[in-house]
CSV table of C-alpha atoms and ligand atoms in Angstrom, one decimal:
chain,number,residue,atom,x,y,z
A,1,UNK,CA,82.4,-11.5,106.9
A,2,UNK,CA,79.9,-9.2,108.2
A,3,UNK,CA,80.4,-5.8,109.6
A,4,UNK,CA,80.3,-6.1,113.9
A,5,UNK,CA,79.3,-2.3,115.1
A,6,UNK,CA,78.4,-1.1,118.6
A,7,UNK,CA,76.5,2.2,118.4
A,8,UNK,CA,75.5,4.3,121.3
A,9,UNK,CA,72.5,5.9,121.0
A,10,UNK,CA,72.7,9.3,123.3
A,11,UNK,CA,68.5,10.1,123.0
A,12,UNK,CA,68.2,13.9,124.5
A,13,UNK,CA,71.5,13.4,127.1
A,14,UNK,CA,73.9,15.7,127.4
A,15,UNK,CA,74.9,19.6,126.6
A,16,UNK,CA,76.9,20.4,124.5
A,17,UNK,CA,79.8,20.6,126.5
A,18,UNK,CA,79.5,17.4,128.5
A,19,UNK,CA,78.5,15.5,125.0
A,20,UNK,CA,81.9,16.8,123.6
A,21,UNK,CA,83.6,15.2,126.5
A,22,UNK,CA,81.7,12.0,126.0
A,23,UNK,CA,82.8,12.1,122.1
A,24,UNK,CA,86.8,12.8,123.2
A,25,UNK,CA,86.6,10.2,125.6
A,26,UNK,CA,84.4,7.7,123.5
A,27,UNK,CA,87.7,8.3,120.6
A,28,UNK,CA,90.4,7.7,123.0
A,29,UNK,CA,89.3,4.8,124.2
A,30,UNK,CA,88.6,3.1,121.0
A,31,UNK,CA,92.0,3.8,120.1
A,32,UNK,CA,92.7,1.2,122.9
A,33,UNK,CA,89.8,-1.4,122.1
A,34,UNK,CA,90.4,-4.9,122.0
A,35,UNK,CA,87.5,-5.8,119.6
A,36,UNK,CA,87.2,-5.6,115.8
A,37,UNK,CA,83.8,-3.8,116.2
A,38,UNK,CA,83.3,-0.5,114.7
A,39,UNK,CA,82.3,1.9,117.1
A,40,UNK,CA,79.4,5.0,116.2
A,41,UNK,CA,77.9,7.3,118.6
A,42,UNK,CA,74.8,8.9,117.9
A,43,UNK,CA,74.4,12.2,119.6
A,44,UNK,CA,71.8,15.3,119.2
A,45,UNK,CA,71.4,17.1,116.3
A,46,UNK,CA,73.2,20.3,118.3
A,47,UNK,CA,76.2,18.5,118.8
A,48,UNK,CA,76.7,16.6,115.4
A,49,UNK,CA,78.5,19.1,114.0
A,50,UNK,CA,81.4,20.2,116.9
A,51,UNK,CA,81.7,16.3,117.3
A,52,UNK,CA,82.4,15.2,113.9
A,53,UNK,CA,86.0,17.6,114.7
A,54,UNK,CA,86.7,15.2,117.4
A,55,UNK,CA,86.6,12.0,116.3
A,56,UNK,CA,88.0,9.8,113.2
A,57,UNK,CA,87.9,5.9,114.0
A,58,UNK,CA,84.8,6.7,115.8
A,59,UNK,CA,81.9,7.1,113.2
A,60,UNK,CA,78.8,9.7,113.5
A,61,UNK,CA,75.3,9.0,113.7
A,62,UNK,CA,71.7,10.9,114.0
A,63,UNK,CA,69.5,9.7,115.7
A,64,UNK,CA,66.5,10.8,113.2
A,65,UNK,CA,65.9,12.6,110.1
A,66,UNK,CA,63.7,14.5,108.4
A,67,UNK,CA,61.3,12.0,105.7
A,68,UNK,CA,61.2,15.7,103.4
A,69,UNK,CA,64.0,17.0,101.3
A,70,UNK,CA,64.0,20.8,102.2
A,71,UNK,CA,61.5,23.2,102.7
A,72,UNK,CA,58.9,24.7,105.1
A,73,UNK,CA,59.1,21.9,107.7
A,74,UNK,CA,59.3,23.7,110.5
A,75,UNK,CA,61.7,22.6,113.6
A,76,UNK,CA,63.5,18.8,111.0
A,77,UNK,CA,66.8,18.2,109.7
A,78,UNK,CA,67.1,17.0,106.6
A,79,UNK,CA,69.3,14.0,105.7
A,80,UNK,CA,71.3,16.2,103.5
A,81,UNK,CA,72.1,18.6,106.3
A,82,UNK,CA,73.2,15.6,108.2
A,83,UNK,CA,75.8,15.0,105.6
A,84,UNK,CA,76.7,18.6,105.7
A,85,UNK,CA,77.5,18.3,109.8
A,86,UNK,CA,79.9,14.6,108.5
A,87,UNK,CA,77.1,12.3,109.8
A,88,UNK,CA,77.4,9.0,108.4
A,89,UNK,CA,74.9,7.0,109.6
A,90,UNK,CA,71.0,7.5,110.6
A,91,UNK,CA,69.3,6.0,113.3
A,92,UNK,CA,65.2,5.6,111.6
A,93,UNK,CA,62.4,3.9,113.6
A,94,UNK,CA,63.5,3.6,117.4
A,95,UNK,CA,61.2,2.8,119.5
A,96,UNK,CA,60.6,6.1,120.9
A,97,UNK,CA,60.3,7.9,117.5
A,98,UNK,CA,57.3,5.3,117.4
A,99,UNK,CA,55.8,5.2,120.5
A,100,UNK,CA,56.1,9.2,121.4
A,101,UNK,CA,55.7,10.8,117.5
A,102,UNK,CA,53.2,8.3,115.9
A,103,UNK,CA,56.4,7.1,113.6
A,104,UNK,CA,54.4,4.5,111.2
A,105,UNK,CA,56.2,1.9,109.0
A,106,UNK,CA,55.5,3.6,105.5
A,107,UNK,CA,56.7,7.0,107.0
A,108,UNK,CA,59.8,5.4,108.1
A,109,UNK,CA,60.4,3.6,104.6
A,110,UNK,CA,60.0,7.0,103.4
A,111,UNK,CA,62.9,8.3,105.8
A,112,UNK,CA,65.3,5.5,105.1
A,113,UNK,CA,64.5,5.8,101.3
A,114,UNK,CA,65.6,9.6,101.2
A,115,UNK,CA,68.3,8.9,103.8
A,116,UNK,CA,69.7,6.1,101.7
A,117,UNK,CA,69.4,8.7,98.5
A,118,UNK,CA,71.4,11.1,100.2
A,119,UNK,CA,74.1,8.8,101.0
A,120,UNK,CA,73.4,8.5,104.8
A,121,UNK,CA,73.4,4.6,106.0
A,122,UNK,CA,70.2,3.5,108.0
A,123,UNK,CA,70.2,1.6,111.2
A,124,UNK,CA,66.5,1.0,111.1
A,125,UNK,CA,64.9,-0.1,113.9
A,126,UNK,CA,62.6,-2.7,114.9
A,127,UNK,CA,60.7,-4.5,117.9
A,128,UNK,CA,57.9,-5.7,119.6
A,129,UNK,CA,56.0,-4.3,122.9
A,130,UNK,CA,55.3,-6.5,125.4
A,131,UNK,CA,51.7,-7.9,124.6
A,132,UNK,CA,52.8,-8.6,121.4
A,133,UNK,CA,55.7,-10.9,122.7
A,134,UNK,CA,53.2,-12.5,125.2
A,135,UNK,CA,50.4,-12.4,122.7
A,136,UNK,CA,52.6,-14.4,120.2
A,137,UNK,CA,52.3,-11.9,117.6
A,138,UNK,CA,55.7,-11.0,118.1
A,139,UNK,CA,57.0,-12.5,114.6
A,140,UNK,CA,54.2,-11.2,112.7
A,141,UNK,CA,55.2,-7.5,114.0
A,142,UNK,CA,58.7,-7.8,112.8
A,143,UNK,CA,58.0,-9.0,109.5
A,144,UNK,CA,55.5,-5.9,108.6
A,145,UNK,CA,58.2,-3.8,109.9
A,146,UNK,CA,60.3,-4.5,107.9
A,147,UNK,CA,58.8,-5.9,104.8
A,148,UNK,CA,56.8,-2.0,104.9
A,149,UNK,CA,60.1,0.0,106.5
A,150,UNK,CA,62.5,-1.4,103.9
A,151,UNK,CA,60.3,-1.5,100.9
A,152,UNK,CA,61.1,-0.9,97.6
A,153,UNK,CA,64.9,-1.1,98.2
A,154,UNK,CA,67.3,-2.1,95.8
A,155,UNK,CA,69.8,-5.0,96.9
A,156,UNK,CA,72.5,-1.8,96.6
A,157,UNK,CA,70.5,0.1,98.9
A,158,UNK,CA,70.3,-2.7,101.4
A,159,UNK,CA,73.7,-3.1,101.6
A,160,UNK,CA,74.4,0.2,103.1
A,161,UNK,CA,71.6,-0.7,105.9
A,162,UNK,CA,71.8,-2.1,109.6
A,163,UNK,CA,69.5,-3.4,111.2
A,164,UNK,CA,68.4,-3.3,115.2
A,165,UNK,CA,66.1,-5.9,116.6
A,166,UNK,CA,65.6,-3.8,120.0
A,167,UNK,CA,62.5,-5.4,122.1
A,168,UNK,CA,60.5,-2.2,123.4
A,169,UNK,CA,59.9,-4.2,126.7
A,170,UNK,CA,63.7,-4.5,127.4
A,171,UNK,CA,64.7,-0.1,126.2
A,172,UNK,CA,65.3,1.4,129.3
A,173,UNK,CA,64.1,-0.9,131.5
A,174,UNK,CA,66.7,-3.1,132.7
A,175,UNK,CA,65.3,-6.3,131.5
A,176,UNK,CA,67.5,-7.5,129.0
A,177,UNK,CA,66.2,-9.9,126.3
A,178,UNK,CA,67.6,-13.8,126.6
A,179,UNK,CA,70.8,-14.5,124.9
A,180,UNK,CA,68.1,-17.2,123.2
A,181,UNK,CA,65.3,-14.6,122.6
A,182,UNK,CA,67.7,-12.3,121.0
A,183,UNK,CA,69.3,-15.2,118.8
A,184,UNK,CA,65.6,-16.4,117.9
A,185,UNK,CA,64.8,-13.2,116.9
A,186,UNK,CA,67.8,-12.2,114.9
A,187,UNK,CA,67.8,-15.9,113.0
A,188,UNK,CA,63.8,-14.5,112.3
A,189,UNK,CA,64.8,-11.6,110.6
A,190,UNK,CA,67.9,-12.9,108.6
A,191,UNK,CA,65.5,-15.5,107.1
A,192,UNK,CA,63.5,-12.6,106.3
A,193,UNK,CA,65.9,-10.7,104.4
A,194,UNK,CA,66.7,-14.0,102.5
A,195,UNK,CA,62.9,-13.9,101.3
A,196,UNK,CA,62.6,-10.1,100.8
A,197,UNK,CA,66.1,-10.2,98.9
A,198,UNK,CA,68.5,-13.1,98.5
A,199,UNK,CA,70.9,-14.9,100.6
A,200,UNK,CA,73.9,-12.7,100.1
A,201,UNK,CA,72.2,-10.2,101.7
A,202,UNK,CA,70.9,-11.9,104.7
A,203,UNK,CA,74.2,-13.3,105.1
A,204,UNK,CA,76.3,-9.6,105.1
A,205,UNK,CA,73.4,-7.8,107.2
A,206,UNK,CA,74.8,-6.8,110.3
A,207,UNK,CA,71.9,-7.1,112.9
A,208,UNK,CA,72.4,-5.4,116.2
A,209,UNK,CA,70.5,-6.2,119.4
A,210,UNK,CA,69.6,-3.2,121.6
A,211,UNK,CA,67.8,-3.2,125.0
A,212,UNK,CA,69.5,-2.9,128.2
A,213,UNK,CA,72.6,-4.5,126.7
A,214,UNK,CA,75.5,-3.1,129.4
A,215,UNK,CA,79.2,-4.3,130.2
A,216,UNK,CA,77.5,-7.5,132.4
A,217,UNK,CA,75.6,-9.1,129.8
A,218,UNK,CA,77.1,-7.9,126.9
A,219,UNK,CA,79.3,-11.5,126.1
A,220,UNK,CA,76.6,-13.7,126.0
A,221,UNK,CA,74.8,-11.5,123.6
A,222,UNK,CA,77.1,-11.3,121.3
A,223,UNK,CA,78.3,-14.3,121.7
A,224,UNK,CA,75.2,-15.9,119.2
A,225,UNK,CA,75.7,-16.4,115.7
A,226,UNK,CA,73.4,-14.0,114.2
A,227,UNK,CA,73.6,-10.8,116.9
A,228,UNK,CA,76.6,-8.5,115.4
A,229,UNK,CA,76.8,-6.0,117.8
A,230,UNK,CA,74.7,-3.7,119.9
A,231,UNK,CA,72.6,-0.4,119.6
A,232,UNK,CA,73.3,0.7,123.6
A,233,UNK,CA,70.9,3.8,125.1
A,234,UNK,CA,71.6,4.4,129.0
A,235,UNK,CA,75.4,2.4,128.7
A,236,UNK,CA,76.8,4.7,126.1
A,237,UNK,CA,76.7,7.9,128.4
A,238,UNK,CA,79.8,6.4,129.9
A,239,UNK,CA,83.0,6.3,128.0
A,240,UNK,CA,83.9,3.3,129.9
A,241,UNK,CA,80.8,1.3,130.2
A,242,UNK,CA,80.2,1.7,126.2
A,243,UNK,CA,83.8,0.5,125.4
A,244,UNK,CA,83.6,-2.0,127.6
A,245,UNK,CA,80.6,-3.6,125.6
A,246,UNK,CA,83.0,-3.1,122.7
A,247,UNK,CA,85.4,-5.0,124.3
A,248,UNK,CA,82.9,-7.9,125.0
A,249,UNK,CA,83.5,-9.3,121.4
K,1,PEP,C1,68.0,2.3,122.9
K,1,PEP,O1,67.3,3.2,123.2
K,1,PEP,O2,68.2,2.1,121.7
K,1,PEP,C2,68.4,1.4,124.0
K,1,PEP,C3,68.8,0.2,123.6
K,1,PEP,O3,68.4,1.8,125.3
K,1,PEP,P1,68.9,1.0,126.6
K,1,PEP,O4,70.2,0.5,126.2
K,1,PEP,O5,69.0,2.1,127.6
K,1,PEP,O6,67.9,0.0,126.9
């Protein structure tokens, strides 16, 4: 059976104080959930550290790393002083680390490589823009992302990876992807893993959908075969909203 997570991506939301809230809140309510799904938040780097002391079922994320051990890099966070702050998991390749900081697919291989290395676990990122989707290159996209982002790994290394199909047209936007277009897409990219590693592995991959999932549509999302969770942005600043999409499965 394959891992079902919901992670809640924060972005740049919240001080300090107001994101230690979140994290309390976030805990006590999963003490309460009514779903098997393991719940992560990912906050800023600032807050990684006071937050790991508040929470235990809830697991920690970043929401990038650094693609460089240590060194003169100037304003990064390396993966091993994630582990150092009790991060667990690593988001690599959202959209925005794309789009906004020129992101490519062999830098991000490099990043989940050293990430993986250092005994963080990936959720690695991956998604087509619009004119790609309406171009119908959409498939083609996903399959160099991930056959150059997850590279070189070793059937060990994949098994401490996630994956999250997250559509760039649907990220903050409020259009969500079909319960059909996500299911298409996820059935795409477990085939793929069967090609680029074996069966097993496509089989135990957890694949997350991400892209204006919230509390309304959540269900029918998760409700496919191959979507096994969600990576939430704008529905994981509320404690309630976010468990609520746990509570969906
Ligand atoms: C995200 O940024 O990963 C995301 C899915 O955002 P939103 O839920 O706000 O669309």
């Amino acid at each position: 059976m394959r891992k079902k997570i919901v992670a809640g991506n924060w972005k740049m939301n919240t001080l300090l104080k107001d994101g230690m809230e979140l994290a309390k809140a976030v805990e006590k309510l999963e003490k309460e959930k009514r779903s098997d799904a393991l719940v992560i938040i990912a906050p800023p780097y600032t807050h990684l550290s006071r937050v790991n002391d508040l929470i235990d079922s809830v697991k920690l994320s970043a929401q990038n790393c650094a693609s460089e051990e240590s060194g003169a890099y100037t304003g990064e966070v390396s993966p091993d002083m994630l582990v150092s702050a009790g991060v667990e998991y690593v988001i690599i390749g959202h959209s925005e680390r794309r789009s906004y900081y020129g992101e490519d697919n062999e830098l991000l291989n490099k990043k989940t490589k050293l990430a993986l290395s250092k005994g963080l676990k990936p959720i690695f990122c991956c998604g087509e823009v619009l004119e790609e989707r309406e171009g119908g290159a959409l498939f083609d996209v996903i399959r160099e992302q991930l056959n150059v982002g997850l590279a070189d790994l070793t059937k060990e290394d994949i098994s401490r990876v996630v994956i999250a199909y997250e559509p760039v047209w649907a990220i903050g936007t409020g259009v969500v992807a079909t319960p059909d277009q996500a299911q298409e897409m996820h059935k795409f990219i477990r085939d793929l893993l069967v090609d680029l590693f074996d069966k097993k592995v496509a089989e135990n991959m957890t694949i997350l959908y991400g892209g204006s999932c919230k509390p309304s549509n959540a269900s029918e999302l998760f409700a496919n075969p191959d979507v096994d969770g969600g990576l939430i942005g704008g529905a994981a600043l509320k404690a309630e909203d976010f468990l609520a999409i746990v509570n969906s499965y």
